[in-house]
Structure formats: structure tokens, C-alpha cells
Amino acid sequence: MPFIPDLSAQALVSRDLYAALRRDAPLVQCLTNFVSMNTAANVLLAVGASPAMVHAQEEAPEFARVCGAVVINIGTLSSPWLDSMLLTAASANEAGIPWVLDPVAHHATAFRRDAVRRLLDLRPAIIRGNASEIIALAGGQSASKGVDARDAVAQAEESAHAIAVRQATVVAVTGETDFVTDGTRAARIAGGSPLMPRVTATGCALTATVGAFAAVSRNDPWAAAIAALSCFAIAGQRAGAAAQGPGSFAWRFLDALGDLEADSLTQESPLR
């Protein structure tokens, strides 16, 4: 299994990446599902990035070449969208633009399984999924029947490592305590709130945020994933402490992301 690096040093890297994101406001192209578009766009704005929900086949591949990163989420998949995703991922690769894959419920149907297989062939820089999705992606048996995670993150760590090695990519498994690995290094991120899974599109918005950090950390997508997950862990914990339920958590979480400062990633580091 991968080794755990110096977490204090990694928190400093996250701090610097967040400062760079705020400074550069990278353009992040999201080919994401209908449910998450508004939430993902608002979250990207809150952390300091610039969202672009450009998905049409006629323009998405061209648009990818001017972006800082591309995010592909298969939540509400269709054949036209899949064609656009494949072309856009290929275009991003040709231009040296990192792209992030969110394989939402990829194990639920044959159409989704085939879609993810084809997307994996295009070498995403980072894969972000829940424990059930990552276990299934590695070829294991998941307890999930759809988009919800029914497996613990700890059960998915070996699967994440196997995928990272096989695909030469970074895998981020998110849940109560997140796990991130590039096959050599690993880290766990604790924090957040039990209310996060009760607000739709929170995970999809996290994937978009991973893309924003990938735009300012092209040489180290592992560090990008850790920084993004750390922001969500800190903001989620802050919002959860004051929320009365899922509704008040949603707006408090957006405010908490907007209030984050670079130093928060060292002073409140959730790395474990």
C-alpha cells in the first residue's frame, strides 16, 4: 500500500494551492448532470474559480482547450452527452489540460459501464467517487444499487490503490473520512458533516472543485485532490456546527466555502 507523507508539509501545499486558485480564478469546464449544474457552479464561484457548463458536442471539445481543467460527470448520461464527453476528454488530453472523472453510478447499467470503460481509456488525471463506485470500478462487489454509497471508505482503499496503479491516475474516495492515493502516496481527510450526503449534488460539486484545484496543480493532481477535499471538510464542519438541517446546511456550506482563507488549510487542517 502507499505511504503517508508529511501531513504538515502537505497542508502547506494545500494552503498555497488555494491561494493560487483565488489569485488565478481558473476556468473550469463542467460536463455535469442536470441535477448538479447550479450547485456546482455556485460552489466553484464560492471557492474562487470560474465555472462554464459547456457540454454540447458542437463546442465542448473546442472549449476545453481554453480551460484550466475539465470535469466530466456521468450522472444524467445520454448518448449525445457521452459522445461529447469522449471528444472533450480527448481534446483536453491533446491540449495538456487535466480532466477529472466522476463515475456516478457507473455500475448500475450496461450503458454506464461501457461509458466509463471508454472514458477511462482517455486517461483522467483524477477520479472522484464514493466508496461503492470505487469498489465496483476496481471490479469488486459493491453493496450499492444506484448513486448512494453503501460501503465504507475503508473498504474501498485497496480498490482505490489498485485503480490508481492500473490507470496511472489519482483516486479520491469520499465519505465520512476521505481517502486519496496516486498509487504511491496516500492521505486521509476527516471533517465535514453528516448533513452533506443529505444535500443533493454535494459530491458532484466536490468533483468540480477538484477540477479547479487541478487547474492550478497540473504537475501534482494528488495535491490538487487533497486541497479540494480539505476545503470541503473544513467548510462542511463549520456549516454543520450551525445548521438546523439539510436546508440551512446548504446555504451555510456555500457561505463557509466563500469565507475560507488560505491559512484555514493549515490552521484547521483535516489531514490524518
Short mmCIF file of C-alpha atoms in Angstrom, two decimals:
data_model
loop_
_atom_site.label_atom_id
_atom_site.label_comp_id
_atom_site.label_asym_id
_atom_site.label_seq_id
_atom_site.Cartn_x
_atom_site.Cartn_y
_atom_site.Cartn_z
CA MET A 1 0.00 0.00 0.00
CA PRO A 2 1.13 3.64 -0.50
CA PHE A 3 2.92 5.60 2.19
CA ILE A 4 1.59 8.59 4.15
CA PRO A 5 3.75 11.69 3.56
CA ASP A 6 4.43 14.54 5.98
CA LEU A 7 0.91 15.85 6.59
CA SER A 8 2.05 19.21 7.92
CA ALA A 9 4.01 19.82 4.73
CA GLN A 10 1.02 18.69 2.66
CA ALA A 11 -1.24 21.16 4.47
CA LEU A 12 1.15 23.92 3.45
CA VAL A 13 0.88 22.76 -0.16
CA SER A 14 -2.92 22.89 0.11
CA ARG A 15 -2.70 26.41 1.51
CA ASP A 16 -0.53 27.56 -1.38
CA LEU A 17 -2.76 25.91 -3.98
CA TYR A 18 -5.82 27.61 -2.52
CA ALA A 19 -4.05 30.96 -2.64
CA ALA A 20 -3.17 30.26 -6.30
CA LEU A 21 -6.77 29.33 -7.08
CA ARG A 22 -8.06 32.55 -5.54
CA ARG A 23 -5.46 34.54 -7.44
CA ASP A 24 -5.87 32.90 -10.85
CA ALA A 25 -9.65 32.15 -10.86
CA PRO A 26 -9.20 29.21 -13.29
CA LEU A 27 -11.88 28.49 -15.86
CA VAL A 28 -13.38 25.05 -15.19
CA GLN A 29 -15.49 23.38 -17.87
CA CYS A 30 -18.12 21.07 -16.38
CA LEU A 31 -19.88 18.42 -18.42
CA THR A 32 -22.03 17.51 -15.46
CA ASN A 33 -25.53 16.29 -14.76
CA PHE A 34 -28.70 18.37 -14.76
CA VAL A 35 -29.19 17.92 -11.01
CA SER A 36 -25.80 19.37 -10.09
CA MET A 37 -25.25 22.19 -12.56
CA ASN A 38 -26.44 25.06 -10.39
CA THR A 39 -24.84 23.75 -7.20
CA ALA A 40 -21.51 23.01 -8.88
CA ALA A 41 -21.42 26.45 -10.49
CA ASN A 42 -22.14 28.21 -7.21
CA VAL A 43 -19.54 26.15 -5.35
CA LEU A 44 -16.90 26.94 -7.96
CA LEU A 45 -17.68 30.62 -7.65
CA ALA A 46 -17.51 30.39 -3.86
CA VAL A 47 -14.00 28.89 -3.88
CA GLY A 48 -12.83 31.45 -6.43
CA ALA A 49 -12.95 29.57 -9.74
CA SER A 50 -14.89 30.42 -12.90
CA PRO A 51 -17.47 27.79 -13.98
CA ALA A 52 -18.51 27.02 -17.55
CA MET A 53 -21.30 24.49 -18.09
CA VAL A 54 -20.44 23.83 -21.74
CA HIS A 55 -21.42 20.34 -22.89
CA ALA A 56 -22.71 20.43 -26.49
CA GLN A 57 -20.70 18.28 -28.87
CA GLU A 58 -20.54 21.18 -31.33
CA GLU A 59 -18.46 23.33 -28.97
CA ALA A 60 -17.34 21.43 -25.86
CA PRO A 61 -14.20 19.85 -27.35
CA GLU A 62 -13.04 23.22 -28.70
CA PHE A 63 -13.88 25.00 -25.47
CA ALA A 64 -11.81 22.52 -23.43
CA ARG A 65 -8.62 23.85 -25.00
CA VAL A 66 -9.01 27.26 -23.36
CA CYS A 67 -9.90 25.98 -19.89
CA GLY A 68 -7.78 25.33 -16.84
CA ALA A 69 -9.45 21.96 -16.30
CA VAL A 70 -12.36 19.83 -17.48
CA VAL A 71 -14.77 17.89 -15.25
CA ILE A 72 -16.85 15.01 -16.62
CA ASN A 73 -19.75 13.68 -14.54
CA ILE A 74 -22.00 10.91 -15.91
CA GLY A 75 -24.91 11.42 -13.52
CA THR A 76 -27.61 12.04 -16.16
CA LEU A 77 -25.97 10.25 -19.04
CA SER A 78 -27.29 10.07 -22.60
CA SER A 79 -25.77 9.03 -25.92
CA PRO A 80 -25.26 12.62 -27.19
CA TRP A 81 -23.68 13.61 -23.89
CA LEU A 82 -21.38 10.58 -23.94
CA ASP A 83 -20.20 11.43 -27.45
CA SER A 84 -19.42 14.96 -26.29
CA MET A 85 -17.64 13.70 -23.17
CA LEU A 86 -15.40 11.38 -25.17
CA LEU A 87 -14.49 14.08 -27.68
CA THR A 88 -13.92 16.66 -24.95
CA ALA A 89 -11.69 14.39 -22.88
CA ALA A 90 -9.63 13.60 -25.98
CA SER A 91 -9.37 17.30 -26.81
CA ALA A 92 -8.27 18.13 -23.26
CA ASN A 93 -5.58 15.48 -23.44
CA GLU A 94 -4.27 16.83 -26.73
CA ALA A 95 -4.06 20.33 -25.25
CA GLY A 96 -2.44 19.18 -22.00
CA ILE A 97 -5.49 20.15 -19.94
CA PRO A 98 -6.19 17.96 -16.89
CA TRP A 99 -9.61 16.38 -16.70
CA VAL A 100 -11.46 14.81 -13.79
CA LEU A 101 -13.93 11.91 -13.94
CA ASP A 102 -16.91 11.40 -11.65
CA PRO A 103 -18.24 7.89 -12.49
CA VAL A 104 -21.68 8.36 -10.96
CA ALA A 105 -23.47 5.00 -10.54
CA HIS A 106 -21.30 3.59 -13.33
CA HIS A 107 -22.04 0.03 -12.20
CA ALA A 108 -25.84 0.38 -12.39
CA THR A 109 -26.37 -0.39 -16.09
CA ALA A 110 -24.52 -1.80 -19.09
CA PHE A 111 -24.67 1.62 -20.79
CA ARG A 112 -22.91 3.27 -17.88
CA ARG A 113 -20.33 0.50 -17.54
CA ASP A 114 -19.41 0.85 -21.20
CA ALA A 115 -19.31 4.65 -20.95
CA VAL A 116 -16.88 4.58 -18.04
CA ARG A 117 -14.69 1.99 -19.74
CA ARG A 118 -14.35 4.27 -22.77
CA LEU A 119 -13.70 7.33 -20.62
CA LEU A 120 -11.02 5.53 -18.59
CA ASP A 121 -9.21 4.78 -21.85
CA LEU A 122 -8.79 8.57 -22.20
CA ARG A 123 -6.71 8.78 -19.00
CA PRO A 124 -8.38 11.11 -16.48
CA ALA A 125 -5.93 12.88 -14.20
CA ILE A 126 -8.20 12.29 -11.20
CA ILE A 127 -11.15 10.00 -10.46
CA ARG A 128 -13.51 11.08 -7.65
CA GLY A 129 -16.20 8.75 -6.42
CA ASN A 130 -17.89 7.32 -3.37
CA ALA A 131 -16.75 4.05 -1.85
CA SER A 132 -19.30 1.90 -3.68
CA GLU A 133 -18.39 3.40 -7.06
CA ILE A 134 -14.66 2.90 -6.49
CA ILE A 135 -15.06 -0.71 -5.32
CA ALA A 136 -17.13 -1.51 -8.40
CA LEU A 137 -14.69 0.34 -10.66
CA ALA A 138 -11.91 -1.94 -9.43
CA GLY A 139 -14.00 -4.99 -10.28
CA GLY A 140 -15.24 -5.73 -6.75
CA GLN A 141 -18.73 -6.33 -5.41
CA SER A 142 -20.41 -3.18 -4.18
CA ALA A 143 -23.44 -3.06 -1.90
CA SER A 144 -24.83 -0.07 -3.79
CA LYS A 145 -27.74 -0.25 -6.22
CA GLY A 146 -27.51 3.30 -7.57
CA VAL A 147 -25.92 6.63 -6.77
CA ASP A 148 -25.78 6.20 -2.98
CA ALA A 149 -22.73 4.77 -1.23
CA ARG A 150 -23.50 1.68 0.84
CA ASP A 151 -19.87 0.78 1.53
CA ALA A 152 -17.43 2.39 3.94
CA VAL A 153 -14.45 4.33 2.59
CA ALA A 154 -12.06 1.99 4.46
CA GLN A 155 -13.47 -0.91 2.43
CA ALA A 156 -12.56 0.92 -0.79
CA GLU A 157 -8.95 1.83 -0.02
CA GLU A 158 -7.42 -1.26 -1.64
CA SER A 159 -9.67 -0.76 -4.67
CA ALA A 160 -8.56 2.88 -4.94
CA HIS A 161 -4.92 1.83 -4.82
CA ALA A 162 -5.46 -0.82 -7.49
CA ILE A 163 -7.18 1.66 -9.82
CA ALA A 164 -4.51 4.32 -9.25
CA VAL A 165 -1.76 1.87 -10.20
CA ARG A 166 -3.64 0.37 -13.14
CA GLN A 167 -4.74 3.70 -14.62
CA ALA A 168 -1.73 5.80 -13.55
CA THR A 169 -4.15 8.27 -12.03
CA VAL A 170 -5.21 9.78 -8.72
CA VAL A 171 -8.22 8.25 -7.00
CA ALA A 172 -10.21 10.13 -4.36
CA VAL A 173 -12.74 8.13 -2.36
CA THR A 174 -15.09 10.39 -0.42
CA GLY A 175 -17.21 9.66 2.60
CA GLU A 176 -17.04 10.11 6.36
CA THR A 177 -13.22 10.11 6.12
CA ASP A 178 -11.89 10.60 2.60
CA PHE A 179 -9.00 8.63 1.11
CA VAL A 180 -6.75 9.88 -1.71
CA THR A 181 -3.99 7.95 -3.44
CA ASP A 182 -1.86 8.10 -6.56
CA GLY A 183 -0.65 4.54 -6.04
CA THR A 184 2.50 5.68 -4.25
CA ARG A 185 1.24 8.24 -1.74
CA ALA A 186 -1.93 8.31 0.33
CA ALA A 187 -3.73 10.61 2.72
CA ARG A 188 -6.97 10.67 4.68
CA ILE A 189 -9.12 13.75 5.18
CA ALA A 190 -11.54 13.90 8.11
CA GLY A 191 -14.18 16.50 8.85
CA GLY A 192 -17.26 17.63 7.01
CA SER A 193 -20.74 16.98 8.34
CA PRO A 194 -23.26 14.11 8.41
CA LEU A 195 -25.61 16.52 6.65
CA MET A 196 -23.50 16.59 3.48
CA PRO A 197 -24.93 13.35 1.99
CA ARG A 198 -28.43 14.72 2.62
CA VAL A 199 -27.93 17.66 0.24
CA THR A 200 -28.12 16.69 -3.40
CA ALA A 201 -25.16 17.41 -5.70
CA THR A 202 -22.66 17.97 -2.88
CA GLY A 203 -20.43 15.18 -4.22
CA CYS A 204 -20.75 16.40 -7.79
CA ALA A 205 -19.80 19.91 -6.68
CA LEU A 206 -16.79 18.44 -4.90
CA THR A 207 -15.65 16.86 -8.16
CA ALA A 208 -15.93 20.26 -9.84
CA THR A 209 -13.80 21.73 -7.05
CA VAL A 210 -11.21 19.01 -7.57
CA GLY A 211 -11.09 20.20 -11.17
CA ALA A 212 -10.50 23.79 -10.06
CA PHE A 213 -7.52 22.73 -7.96
CA ALA A 214 -6.22 20.52 -10.77
CA ALA A 215 -6.08 23.64 -12.92
CA VAL A 216 -3.57 25.24 -10.53
CA SER A 217 -1.70 21.99 -9.76
CA ARG A 218 -1.15 20.38 -13.14
CA ASN A 219 2.09 18.71 -12.09
CA ASP A 220 0.61 17.16 -8.96
CA PRO A 221 -3.05 16.10 -9.26
CA TRP A 222 -2.72 14.21 -5.95
CA ALA A 223 -2.07 17.51 -4.16
CA ALA A 224 -4.99 19.06 -6.06
CA ALA A 225 -7.41 16.39 -4.83
CA ILE A 226 -6.21 16.75 -1.24
CA ALA A 227 -6.61 20.54 -1.30
CA ALA A 228 -10.14 20.32 -2.70
CA LEU A 229 -11.25 17.69 -0.20
CA SER A 230 -9.67 19.69 2.62
CA CYS A 231 -11.70 22.78 1.67
CA PHE A 232 -14.91 20.75 1.73
CA ALA A 233 -14.01 19.10 5.04
CA ILE A 234 -13.36 22.42 6.78
CA ALA A 235 -16.34 24.23 5.26
CA GLY A 236 -18.63 21.28 5.93
CA GLN A 237 -17.60 21.13 9.56
CA ARG A 238 -18.17 24.86 10.01
CA ALA A 239 -21.55 24.78 8.29
CA GLY A 240 -22.68 21.65 10.11
CA ALA A 241 -21.96 23.16 13.50
CA ALA A 242 -24.55 25.89 12.93
CA ALA A 243 -27.10 24.17 10.67
CA GLN A 244 -30.52 23.01 11.85
CA GLY A 245 -30.98 20.58 8.99
CA PRO A 246 -30.17 19.94 5.30
CA GLY A 247 -31.78 23.17 4.10
CA SER A 248 -29.88 25.52 6.36
CA PHE A 249 -26.73 23.46 5.86
CA ALA A 250 -26.81 24.02 2.09
CA TRP A 251 -26.58 27.81 2.24
CA ARG A 252 -24.30 27.81 5.27
CA PHE A 253 -21.92 25.49 3.43
CA LEU A 254 -21.76 27.81 0.44
CA ASP A 255 -21.05 30.73 2.76
CA ALA A 256 -18.41 28.71 4.61
CA LEU A 257 -16.62 27.95 1.34
CA GLY A 258 -16.69 31.63 0.44
CA ASP A 259 -15.29 32.55 3.84
CA LEU A 260 -12.36 30.15 3.69
CA GLU A 261 -8.92 31.69 3.71
CA ALA A 262 -5.71 30.05 2.57
CA ASP A 263 -4.45 29.85 6.15
CA SER A 264 -7.53 27.84 7.12
CA LEU A 265 -5.97 24.88 5.34
CA THR A 266 -3.08 24.83 7.79
CA GLN A 267 -4.75 26.15 10.94
CA GLU A 268 -7.72 23.75 10.59
CA SER A 269 -6.04 21.03 8.54
CA PRO A 270 -8.27 17.93 8.27
CA LEU A 271 -5.42 15.70 7.07
CA ARG A 272 -5.00 12.48 9.03
#
